[in-house]
Amino acid sequence: TEAYCRHRLVTMFGDQASQWNLRWSPTDHQGPLVVSAIENEWLREIQTIFSGRLQRLRSVQPYLMTAFNAHYKALARRSCWFVAYEPGRLAICLLHNGQWKTIANRRADDSWQDRLPSLLDHESQLIAMDEECREVMVHAPGIRKLTDVEAGYYNFRLLEFASDPAISQADSSHYLMALDDMRHHA
């Protein structure tokens, strides 16, 4: 699996990808595979920052992985769009029976909620979907209501994120990974 993942990344990003630290989602041999990568030098620097401190670095994860894991029970075995918002970025993912179908990373400005239906339409056209998917699960810490999303074709659901009461809802997206770790290892 690692050789295949590395080959695909080198094909897409060039020789620098041969030096990246890789992680991939578990899958059967025919199933979809989600791969994340970080430059080994950057990972060593992060580890150096935490060495000798009281806080222990347990893992370095992409935001999408942490957001998905925070809502795993709500998303398992579902067919839906999963949208993860962080300031300036949107991850737009399609799940079919809980299996990854596609992941797209898009810029997000202040009008992202208003543009979300057209972004989903665009992604649907790019992947030439066999079946329509109308259910949309949205992870957006700091957002209490999807105010600008028009009701209509898509059924939007804002996923609740249980954050630490000492951290404001608006600030919780900045601490999502640490909060996820606290929740799973407390």
PDB file of C-alpha atoms in Angstrom:
ATOM      1  CA  THR A   1       0.000   0.000   0.000  1.00  0.00           C
ATOM      2  CA  GLU A   2       2.759   2.473   0.887  1.00  0.00           C
ATOM      3  CA  ALA A   3       4.533   1.935  -2.443  1.00  0.00           C
ATOM      4  CA  TYR A   4       1.294   2.566  -4.341  1.00  0.00           C
ATOM      5  CA  CYS A   5       0.491   5.710  -2.311  1.00  0.00           C
ATOM      6  CA  ARG A   6       4.009   7.066  -2.765  1.00  0.00           C
ATOM      7  CA  HIS A   7       3.945   6.331  -6.510  1.00  0.00           C
ATOM      8  CA  ARG A   8       0.630   8.195  -6.923  1.00  0.00           C
ATOM      9  CA  LEU A   9       1.908  11.208  -4.938  1.00  0.00           C
ATOM     10  CA  VAL A  10       5.205  11.340  -6.872  1.00  0.00           C
ATOM     11  CA  THR A  11       3.181  11.195 -10.101  1.00  0.00           C
ATOM     12  CA  MET A  12       1.034  14.130  -8.973  1.00  0.00           C
ATOM     13  CA  PHE A  13       3.542  16.278  -7.041  1.00  0.00           C
ATOM     14  CA  GLY A  14       6.970  15.299  -8.328  1.00  0.00           C
ATOM     15  CA  ASP A  15      10.068  13.826  -6.722  1.00  0.00           C
ATOM     16  CA  GLN A  16       9.700  15.848  -3.494  1.00  0.00           C
ATOM     17  CA  ALA A  17       6.820  13.504  -2.558  1.00  0.00           C
ATOM     18  CA  SER A  18       9.300  10.622  -2.281  1.00  0.00           C
ATOM     19  CA  GLN A  19      10.510  12.223   0.974  1.00  0.00           C
ATOM     20  CA  TRP A  20       7.104  12.770   2.577  1.00  0.00           C
ATOM     21  CA  ASN A  21       5.764  10.948   5.638  1.00  0.00           C
ATOM     22  CA  LEU A  22       2.551   9.188   4.537  1.00  0.00           C
ATOM     23  CA  ARG A  23      -0.554   7.903   6.292  1.00  0.00           C
ATOM     24  CA  TRP A  24      -3.560   6.317   4.605  1.00  0.00           C
ATOM     25  CA  SER A  25      -7.028   5.204   5.534  1.00  0.00           C
ATOM     26  CA  PRO A  26      -7.683   1.505   6.062  1.00  0.00           C
ATOM     27  CA  THR A  27      -9.453  -0.067   3.118  1.00  0.00           C
ATOM     28  CA  ASP A  28      -9.982  -3.383   1.428  1.00  0.00           C
ATOM     29  CA  HIS A  29      -8.050  -4.025  -1.786  1.00  0.00           C
ATOM     30  CA  GLN A  30     -10.830  -2.687  -4.010  1.00  0.00           C
ATOM     31  CA  GLY A  31     -11.976   0.208  -1.832  1.00  0.00           C
ATOM     32  CA  PRO A  32     -11.092   3.892  -1.983  1.00  0.00           C
ATOM     33  CA  LEU A  33      -7.949   5.105  -0.277  1.00  0.00           C
ATOM     34  CA  VAL A  34      -7.428   8.493   1.397  1.00  0.00           C
ATOM     35  CA  VAL A  35      -3.783   9.506   1.797  1.00  0.00           C
ATOM     36  CA  SER A  36      -2.270  12.358   3.799  1.00  0.00           C
ATOM     37  CA  ALA A  37       1.348  13.473   3.660  1.00  0.00           C
ATOM     38  CA  ILE A  38       3.700  15.836   5.463  1.00  0.00           C
ATOM     39  CA  GLU A  39       7.285  16.735   4.686  1.00  0.00           C
ATOM     40  CA  ASN A  40       9.610  14.745   6.963  1.00  0.00           C
ATOM     41  CA  GLU A  41      11.615  17.887   7.808  1.00  0.00           C
ATOM     42  CA  TRP A  42       8.485  19.744   8.900  1.00  0.00           C
ATOM     43  CA  LEU A  43       7.377  16.780  11.016  1.00  0.00           C
ATOM     44  CA  ARG A  44      10.809  16.648  12.719  1.00  0.00           C
ATOM     45  CA  GLU A  45      10.570  20.380  13.494  1.00  0.00           C
ATOM     46  CA  ILE A  46       7.142  19.912  15.077  1.00  0.00           C
ATOM     47  CA  GLN A  47       8.444  16.984  17.132  1.00  0.00           C
ATOM     48  CA  THR A  48      11.446  19.078  18.241  1.00  0.00           C
ATOM     49  CA  ILE A  49       9.175  21.866  19.476  1.00  0.00           C
ATOM     50  CA  PHE A  50       7.336  19.408  21.738  1.00  0.00           C
ATOM     51  CA  SER A  51      10.371  17.464  22.962  1.00  0.00           C
ATOM     52  CA  GLY A  52      11.133  18.080  26.621  1.00  0.00           C
ATOM     53  CA  ARG A  53       7.775  19.751  27.313  1.00  0.00           C
ATOM     54  CA  LEU A  54       5.054  18.718  29.702  1.00  0.00           C
ATOM     55  CA  GLN A  55       2.596  18.421  26.827  1.00  0.00           C
ATOM     56  CA  ARG A  56       3.181  15.332  24.740  1.00  0.00           C
ATOM     57  CA  LEU A  57       2.647  15.325  21.000  1.00  0.00           C
ATOM     58  CA  ARG A  58       0.427  12.347  20.256  1.00  0.00           C
ATOM     59  CA  SER A  59      -0.144  12.870  16.563  1.00  0.00           C
ATOM     60  CA  VAL A  60      -0.079  15.338  13.709  1.00  0.00           C
ATOM     61  CA  GLN A  61      -3.261  15.128  11.648  1.00  0.00           C
ATOM     62  CA  PRO A  62      -4.817  16.955   8.738  1.00  0.00           C
ATOM     63  CA  TYR A  63      -7.827  19.055   9.716  1.00  0.00           C
ATOM     64  CA  LEU A  64     -10.151  16.940   7.561  1.00  0.00           C
ATOM     65  CA  MET A  65      -9.187  13.759   9.416  1.00  0.00           C
ATOM     66  CA  THR A  66      -9.878  15.312  12.793  1.00  0.00           C
ATOM     67  CA  ALA A  67     -13.177  16.836  11.618  1.00  0.00           C
ATOM     68  CA  PHE A  68     -14.318  13.523  10.122  1.00  0.00           C
ATOM     69  CA  ASN A  69     -13.325  11.562  13.236  1.00  0.00           C
ATOM     70  CA  ALA A  70     -15.258  14.024  15.417  1.00  0.00           C
ATOM     71  CA  HIS A  71     -18.438  13.008  13.547  1.00  0.00           C
ATOM     72  CA  TYR A  72     -17.617   9.439  12.636  1.00  0.00           C
ATOM     73  CA  LYS A  73     -20.746   7.978  14.260  1.00  0.00           C
ATOM     74  CA  ALA A  74     -23.000  10.393  12.370  1.00  0.00           C
ATOM     75  CA  LEU A  75     -21.248   9.660   9.061  1.00  0.00           C
ATOM     76  CA  ALA A  76     -20.604   5.908   9.232  1.00  0.00           C
ATOM     77  CA  ARG A  77     -22.367   3.925   6.509  1.00  0.00           C
ATOM     78  CA  ARG A  78     -24.070   7.057   5.170  1.00  0.00           C
ATOM     79  CA  SER A  79     -24.298   8.372   1.670  1.00  0.00           C
ATOM     80  CA  CYS A  80     -23.902  12.117   1.963  1.00  0.00           C
ATOM     81  CA  TRP A  81     -21.744  15.126   1.303  1.00  0.00           C
ATOM     82  CA  PHE A  82     -19.451  15.978   4.204  1.00  0.00           C
ATOM     83  CA  VAL A  83     -18.288  19.591   4.248  1.00  0.00           C
ATOM     84  CA  ALA A  84     -15.593  20.648   6.707  1.00  0.00           C
ATOM     85  CA  TYR A  85     -15.126  24.397   7.089  1.00  0.00           C
ATOM     86  CA  GLU A  86     -12.097  26.107   8.543  1.00  0.00           C
ATOM     87  CA  PRO A  87     -11.363  29.805   8.079  1.00  0.00           C
ATOM     88  CA  GLY A  88     -10.365  30.274   4.458  1.00  0.00           C
ATOM     89  CA  ARG A  89     -10.897  26.621   3.379  1.00  0.00           C
ATOM     90  CA  LEU A  90     -13.645  24.111   2.639  1.00  0.00           C
ATOM     91  CA  ALA A  91     -13.151  20.391   2.263  1.00  0.00           C
ATOM     92  CA  ILE A  92     -16.021  19.021   0.196  1.00  0.00           C
ATOM     93  CA  CYS A  93     -16.256  15.239   0.396  1.00  0.00           C
ATOM     94  CA  LEU A  94     -18.683  12.687  -0.957  1.00  0.00           C
ATOM     95  CA  LEU A  95     -19.333   9.504   0.995  1.00  0.00           C
ATOM     96  CA  HIS A  96     -21.254   6.533  -0.378  1.00  0.00           C
ATOM     97  CA  ASN A  97     -22.308   3.974   2.245  1.00  0.00           C
ATOM     98  CA  GLY A  98     -19.581   5.389   4.492  1.00  0.00           C
ATOM     99  CA  GLN A  99     -16.863   4.974   1.827  1.00  0.00           C
ATOM    100  CA  TRP A 100     -14.925   7.938   0.426  1.00  0.00           C
ATOM    101  CA  LYS A 101     -15.847   8.785  -3.161  1.00  0.00           C
ATOM    102  CA  THR A 102     -14.202  12.160  -3.636  1.00  0.00           C
ATOM    103  CA  ILE A 103     -12.470  14.918  -1.683  1.00  0.00           C
ATOM    104  CA  ALA A 104     -12.026  18.469  -2.939  1.00  0.00           C
ATOM    105  CA  ASN A 105     -10.329  21.353  -1.170  1.00  0.00           C
ATOM    106  CA  ARG A 106     -11.647  24.815  -2.038  1.00  0.00           C
ATOM    107  CA  ARG A 107     -11.019  28.350  -0.866  1.00  0.00           C
ATOM    108  CA  ALA A 108     -13.737  29.795   1.323  1.00  0.00           C
ATOM    109  CA  ASP A 109     -14.444  33.466   1.774  1.00  0.00           C
ATOM    110  CA  ASP A 110     -17.165  35.075   3.897  1.00  0.00           C
ATOM    111  CA  SER A 111     -19.837  34.043   1.364  1.00  0.00           C
ATOM    112  CA  TRP A 112     -19.078  30.298   1.502  1.00  0.00           C
ATOM    113  CA  GLN A 113     -22.479  29.438   2.995  1.00  0.00           C
ATOM    114  CA  ASP A 114     -24.310  31.269   0.243  1.00  0.00           C
ATOM    115  CA  ARG A 115     -22.170  29.567  -2.431  1.00  0.00           C
ATOM    116  CA  LEU A 116     -22.307  26.058  -0.953  1.00  0.00           C
ATOM    117  CA  PRO A 117     -25.186  24.762  -3.135  1.00  0.00           C
ATOM    118  CA  SER A 118     -23.391  25.853  -6.323  1.00  0.00           C
ATOM    119  CA  LEU A 119     -20.095  24.361  -5.070  1.00  0.00           C
ATOM    120  CA  LEU A 120     -21.854  21.032  -4.480  1.00  0.00           C
ATOM    121  CA  ASP A 121     -23.453  21.229  -7.940  1.00  0.00           C
ATOM    122  CA  HIS A 122     -20.005  21.848  -9.438  1.00  0.00           C
ATOM    123  CA  GLU A 123     -18.435  18.890  -7.595  1.00  0.00           C
ATOM    124  CA  SER A 124     -21.342  16.657  -8.670  1.00  0.00           C
ATOM    125  CA  GLN A 125     -20.723  17.559 -12.302  1.00  0.00           C
ATOM    126  CA  LEU A 126     -16.961  17.002 -12.032  1.00  0.00           C
ATOM    127  CA  ILE A 127     -17.345  13.453 -10.784  1.00  0.00           C
ATOM    128  CA  ALA A 128     -20.320  12.552 -13.016  1.00  0.00           C
ATOM    129  CA  MET A 129     -22.321  10.988 -10.200  1.00  0.00           C
ATOM    130  CA  ASP A 130     -24.481   7.970 -10.966  1.00  0.00           C
ATOM    131  CA  GLU A 131     -26.914   8.782  -8.165  1.00  0.00           C
ATOM    132  CA  GLU A 132     -27.891  12.155  -6.808  1.00  0.00           C
ATOM    133  CA  CYS A 133     -26.874  12.987  -3.260  1.00  0.00           C
ATOM    134  CA  ARG A 134     -28.955  15.591  -1.461  1.00  0.00           C
ATOM    135  CA  GLU A 135     -27.909  15.121   2.172  1.00  0.00           C
ATOM    136  CA  VAL A 136     -25.140  17.501   3.312  1.00  0.00           C
ATOM    137  CA  MET A 137     -23.483  17.220   6.716  1.00  0.00           C
ATOM    138  CA  VAL A 138     -21.554  20.386   7.604  1.00  0.00           C
ATOM    139  CA  HIS A 139     -18.779  20.640  10.191  1.00  0.00           C
ATOM    140  CA  ALA A 140     -18.202  24.324  10.922  1.00  0.00           C
ATOM    141  CA  PRO A 141     -16.964  25.174  14.439  1.00  0.00           C
ATOM    142  CA  GLY A 142     -17.941  28.701  15.367  1.00  0.00           C
ATOM    143  CA  ILE A 143     -21.019  28.625  13.102  1.00  0.00           C
ATOM    144  CA  ARG A 144     -24.244  28.165  15.038  1.00  0.00           C
ATOM    145  CA  LYS A 145     -26.617  28.194  12.082  1.00  0.00           C
ATOM    146  CA  LEU A 146     -26.244  27.873   8.330  1.00  0.00           C
ATOM    147  CA  THR A 147     -27.922  31.212   7.790  1.00  0.00           C
ATOM    148  CA  ASP A 148     -27.085  31.910   4.171  1.00  0.00           C
ATOM    149  CA  VAL A 149     -27.748  28.463   2.709  1.00  0.00           C
ATOM    150  CA  GLU A 150     -30.950  28.410   0.715  1.00  0.00           C
ATOM    151  CA  ALA A 151     -33.401  25.646   1.465  1.00  0.00           C
ATOM    152  CA  GLY A 152     -34.200  23.699  -1.644  1.00  0.00           C
ATOM    153  CA  TYR A 153     -32.536  20.818  -3.430  1.00  0.00           C
ATOM    154  CA  TYR A 154     -30.026  19.964  -0.673  1.00  0.00           C
ATOM    155  CA  ASN A 155     -30.841  18.967   2.890  1.00  0.00           C
ATOM    156  CA  PHE A 156     -28.243  20.665   5.100  1.00  0.00           C
ATOM    157  CA  ARG A 157     -27.431  19.578   8.640  1.00  0.00           C
ATOM    158  CA  LEU A 158     -24.973  21.471  10.805  1.00  0.00           C
ATOM    159  CA  LEU A 159     -23.064  18.928  12.888  1.00  0.00           C
ATOM    160  CA  GLU A 160     -22.621  19.687  16.568  1.00  0.00           C
ATOM    161  CA  PHE A 161     -19.086  19.742  17.901  1.00  0.00           C
ATOM    162  CA  ALA A 162     -18.650  19.187  21.624  1.00  0.00           C
ATOM    163  CA  SER A 163     -15.924  21.641  22.548  1.00  0.00           C
ATOM    164  CA  ASP A 164     -14.324  22.455  25.864  1.00  0.00           C
ATOM    165  CA  PRO A 165     -16.536  24.938  27.773  1.00  0.00           C
ATOM    166  CA  ALA A 166     -13.450  27.046  28.551  1.00  0.00           C
ATOM    167  CA  ILE A 167     -12.964  27.712  24.823  1.00  0.00           C
ATOM    168  CA  SER A 168     -15.492  29.837  22.976  1.00  0.00           C
ATOM    169  CA  GLN A 169     -17.377  28.239  20.090  1.00  0.00           C
ATOM    170  CA  ALA A 170     -15.842  30.794  17.717  1.00  0.00           C
ATOM    171  CA  ASP A 171     -12.304  29.842  18.786  1.00  0.00           C
ATOM    172  CA  SER A 172     -12.857  26.089  18.887  1.00  0.00           C
ATOM    173  CA  SER A 173     -11.873  25.524  15.233  1.00  0.00           C
ATOM    174  CA  HIS A 174      -8.335  26.651  16.064  1.00  0.00           C
ATOM    175  CA  TYR A 175      -8.111  23.989  18.780  1.00  0.00           C
ATOM    176  CA  LEU A 176     -10.079  21.221  17.073  1.00  0.00           C
ATOM    177  CA  MET A 177      -7.265  18.685  16.982  1.00  0.00           C
ATOM    178  CA  ALA A 178      -6.287  19.200  20.610  1.00  0.00           C
ATOM    179  CA  LEU A 179      -9.930  19.024  21.688  1.00  0.00           C
ATOM    180  CA  ASP A 180     -10.429  15.816  19.709  1.00  0.00           C
ATOM    181  CA  ASP A 181      -7.413  14.289  21.428  1.00  0.00           C
ATOM    182  CA  MET A 182      -8.675  15.363  24.869  1.00  0.00           C
ATOM    183  CA  ARG A 183     -12.097  13.846  24.193  1.00  0.00           C
ATOM    184  CA  HIS A 184     -10.675  10.486  23.047  1.00  0.00           C
ATOM    185  CA  HIS A 185      -7.928  10.150  25.660  1.00  0.00           C
ATOM    186  CA  ALA A 186      -9.534  11.583  28.795  1.00  0.00           C
TER     187      ALA A 186
END
